[in-house]
Amino acid sequence: HCDAFIDCQNLSDESVDCSTNYIPVFIVFGILSGTLILVALGLLIFVLVFGFLMKYQRLRASSPVFLVIILFSVIMGFGSIFAWFGKPHPVACVFQPWMLGVSSLSMISALCAKTYRIWRIFRSKLVKLTITDRELCLLWVVSMIPVLLILVIWSIV
């Protein structure tokens, strides 16, 4: 009756007569994730201070709005590991795809939006082209809508 998996499909299969002990794994992954979250928070503070307050040109050229979105996505992604800790619970099982799915696709969408800006700028030769962060945020929001719809339907069903 022990399958050695921490899963949400069968909530009670690891509760009795199991020799598998996941506590050391939880501790290692928790420390590693916590450390990486702190690094991402440090980078977030760096981007906020030097990108928005001090307006350094090099950081402004890197779209600090999207750097913040990417860093929030990274923090949420690393934080998603904590939803897997402990005994599986229906709330945690619904929470897992939200944390991991939204964070992963938010980061990928932000990177795609930044890449789209670069492609548009270098595609048009000798023409000064300005693509605002607002336009790219709209692209990011549009690319996030299918993800959120799928997760809402998945959570309801």
Tab-separated table of C-alpha atoms in Angstrom:
chain	number	residue	atom	x	y	z
A	1	HIS	CA	0.000	0.000	0.000
A	2	CYS	CA	3.066	2.283	0.031
A	3	ASP	CA	3.965	3.592	-3.388
A	4	ALA	CA	6.746	5.949	-2.156
A	5	PHE	CA	5.165	8.955	-3.865
A	6	ILE	CA	3.796	12.128	-2.328
A	7	ASP	CA	0.700	12.416	-4.434
A	8	CYS	CA	-2.721	13.974	-4.320
A	9	GLN	CA	-4.641	11.235	-6.087
A	10	ASN	CA	-4.465	8.851	-3.138
A	11	LEU	CA	-4.273	10.923	0.025
A	12	SER	CA	-3.893	8.093	2.499
A	13	ASP	CA	-1.450	5.660	0.882
A	14	GLU	CA	1.613	6.881	2.793
A	15	SER	CA	0.059	7.072	6.245
A	16	VAL	CA	0.539	3.577	7.697
A	17	ASP	CA	3.241	0.911	7.406
A	18	CYS	CA	5.561	3.061	5.292
A	19	SER	CA	9.304	2.961	5.809
A	20	THR	CA	9.869	5.943	3.508
A	21	ASN	CA	10.850	9.080	5.381
A	22	TYR	CA	10.634	12.322	3.425
A	23	ILE	CA	11.600	14.675	6.263
A	24	PRO	CA	15.298	14.998	5.223
A	25	VAL	CA	14.211	15.706	1.633
A	26	PHE	CA	11.760	18.353	2.853
A	27	ILE	CA	14.469	19.979	4.963
A	28	VAL	CA	17.022	20.096	2.137
A	29	PHE	CA	14.551	21.383	-0.452
A	30	GLY	CA	13.103	23.855	2.050
A	31	ILE	CA	16.521	25.311	2.880
A	32	LEU	CA	17.519	25.435	-0.788
A	33	SER	CA	14.226	27.034	-1.855
A	34	GLY	CA	14.302	29.500	1.026
A	35	THR	CA	17.846	30.537	0.120
A	36	LEU	CA	16.926	31.024	-3.536
A	37	ILE	CA	13.842	33.024	-2.535
A	38	LEU	CA	16.084	35.309	-0.464
A	39	VAL	CA	18.444	35.749	-3.443
A	40	ALA	CA	15.483	36.610	-5.685
A	41	LEU	CA	14.194	39.085	-3.073
A	42	GLY	CA	17.644	40.715	-3.015
A	43	LEU	CA	17.583	41.009	-6.799
A	44	LEU	CA	14.050	42.406	-6.620
A	45	ILE	CA	15.187	45.118	-4.201
A	46	PHE	CA	18.144	45.851	-6.503
A	47	VAL	CA	15.830	46.255	-9.520
A	48	LEU	CA	13.382	48.428	-7.591
A	49	VAL	CA	16.095	50.726	-6.239
A	50	PHE	CA	18.281	51.047	-9.325
A	51	GLY	CA	15.586	50.627	-11.969
A	52	PHE	CA	12.765	52.745	-10.592
A	53	LEU	CA	14.164	55.048	-7.911
A	54	MET	CA	17.633	55.876	-9.248
A	55	LYS	CA	16.694	55.206	-12.902
A	56	TYR	CA	20.026	53.799	-14.038
A	57	GLN	CA	20.043	53.789	-17.825
A	58	ARG	CA	21.401	50.259	-18.171
A	59	LEU	CA	18.711	48.831	-15.935
A	60	ARG	CA	16.014	50.989	-17.554
A	61	ALA	CA	17.009	49.506	-20.930
A	62	SER	CA	16.323	46.035	-19.517
A	63	SER	CA	12.636	46.798	-18.854
A	64	PRO	CA	12.539	46.848	-15.065
A	65	VAL	CA	8.784	46.181	-15.131
A	66	PHE	CA	9.415	42.812	-16.728
A	67	LEU	CA	12.396	42.137	-14.488
A	68	VAL	CA	10.042	42.604	-11.524
A	69	ILE	CA	7.459	40.267	-13.110
A	70	ILE	CA	10.149	37.650	-13.731
A	71	LEU	CA	11.476	37.943	-10.171
A	72	PHE	CA	7.971	37.681	-8.660
A	73	SER	CA	7.427	34.605	-10.837
A	74	VAL	CA	10.691	33.103	-9.627
A	75	ILE	CA	9.783	33.762	-5.994
A	76	MET	CA	6.333	32.240	-6.480
A	77	GLY	CA	7.849	29.260	-8.294
A	78	PHE	CA	10.353	28.548	-5.537
A	79	GLY	CA	7.605	29.074	-2.971
A	80	SER	CA	5.457	26.485	-4.742
A	81	ILE	CA	7.660	23.718	-3.386
A	82	PHE	CA	6.226	24.306	0.084
A	83	ALA	CA	2.778	23.219	-1.150
A	84	TRP	CA	4.236	19.708	-1.584
A	85	PHE	CA	5.397	19.419	2.033
A	86	GLY	CA	3.594	17.384	4.645
A	87	LYS	CA	0.560	15.188	4.344
A	88	PRO	CA	-1.388	15.842	1.136
A	89	HIS	CA	-4.505	17.892	1.730
A	90	PRO	CA	-7.187	18.772	-0.855
A	91	VAL	CA	-6.430	22.502	-0.536
A	92	ALA	CA	-2.698	21.947	-1.070
A	93	CYS	CA	-3.439	19.664	-3.993
A	94	VAL	CA	-5.459	22.397	-5.717
A	95	PHE	CA	-2.866	25.006	-4.748
A	96	GLN	CA	0.080	23.140	-6.331
A	97	PRO	CA	-0.798	23.639	-10.020
A	98	TRP	CA	-1.747	27.264	-9.380
A	99	MET	CA	1.578	28.157	-7.788
A	100	LEU	CA	3.749	26.210	-10.203
A	101	GLY	CA	1.720	26.781	-13.374
A	102	VAL	CA	1.131	30.503	-12.980
A	103	SER	CA	4.707	31.193	-11.922
A	104	SER	CA	6.266	29.188	-14.757
A	105	LEU	CA	4.083	30.589	-17.491
A	106	SER	CA	4.258	34.121	-16.115
A	107	MET	CA	8.030	33.991	-16.324
A	108	ILE	CA	7.983	32.478	-19.816
A	109	SER	CA	5.392	35.036	-21.002
A	110	ALA	CA	7.455	37.936	-19.662
A	111	LEU	CA	10.559	36.611	-21.399
A	112	CYS	CA	8.608	36.141	-24.636
A	113	ALA	CA	7.285	39.719	-24.406
A	114	LYS	CA	10.822	41.056	-23.961
A	115	THR	CA	12.027	38.923	-26.866
A	116	TYR	CA	9.135	40.185	-28.990
A	117	ARG	CA	10.248	43.772	-28.322
A	118	ILE	CA	13.796	42.982	-29.433
A	119	TRP	CA	12.545	41.189	-32.546
A	120	ARG	CA	10.303	44.121	-33.502
A	121	ILE	CA	13.104	46.643	-32.999
A	122	PHE	CA	15.673	44.741	-35.054
A	123	ARG	CA	13.197	43.676	-37.737
A	124	SER	CA	12.609	47.221	-38.937
A	125	LYS	CA	15.884	48.520	-40.354
A	126	LEU	CA	16.835	52.169	-39.965
A	127	VAL	CA	13.458	53.061	-38.466
A	128	LYS	CA	13.277	54.305	-34.920
A	129	LEU	CA	10.639	52.144	-33.295
A	130	THR	CA	9.378	52.569	-29.756
A	131	ILE	CA	7.494	49.774	-28.052
A	132	THR	CA	6.299	50.794	-24.627
A	133	ASP	CA	6.163	48.660	-21.515
A	134	ARG	CA	2.394	49.151	-21.544
A	135	GLU	CA	2.113	47.397	-24.914
A	136	LEU	CA	4.268	44.547	-23.671
A	137	CYS	CA	2.263	44.288	-20.440
A	138	LEU	CA	-0.844	43.892	-22.580
A	139	LEU	CA	0.893	41.075	-24.473
A	140	TRP	CA	1.853	39.471	-21.144
A	141	VAL	CA	-1.718	39.717	-19.819
A	142	VAL	CA	-3.162	38.251	-23.024
A	143	SER	CA	-0.725	35.343	-22.860
A	144	MET	CA	-1.640	34.696	-19.206
A	145	ILE	CA	-5.415	34.525	-19.796
A	146	PRO	CA	-5.443	30.952	-21.227
A	147	VAL	CA	-3.351	29.728	-18.295
A	148	LEU	CA	-5.736	31.226	-15.776
A	149	LEU	CA	-8.786	29.876	-17.610
A	150	ILE	CA	-7.347	26.370	-17.701
A	151	LEU	CA	-6.483	26.501	-13.997
A	152	VAL	CA	-9.920	27.824	-13.052
A	153	ILE	CA	-11.629	25.053	-15.011
A	154	TRP	CA	-9.233	22.463	-13.594
A	155	SER	CA	-9.909	23.658	-10.036
A	156	ILE	CA	-13.672	23.631	-10.490
A	157	VAL	CA	-13.808	20.184	-12.063
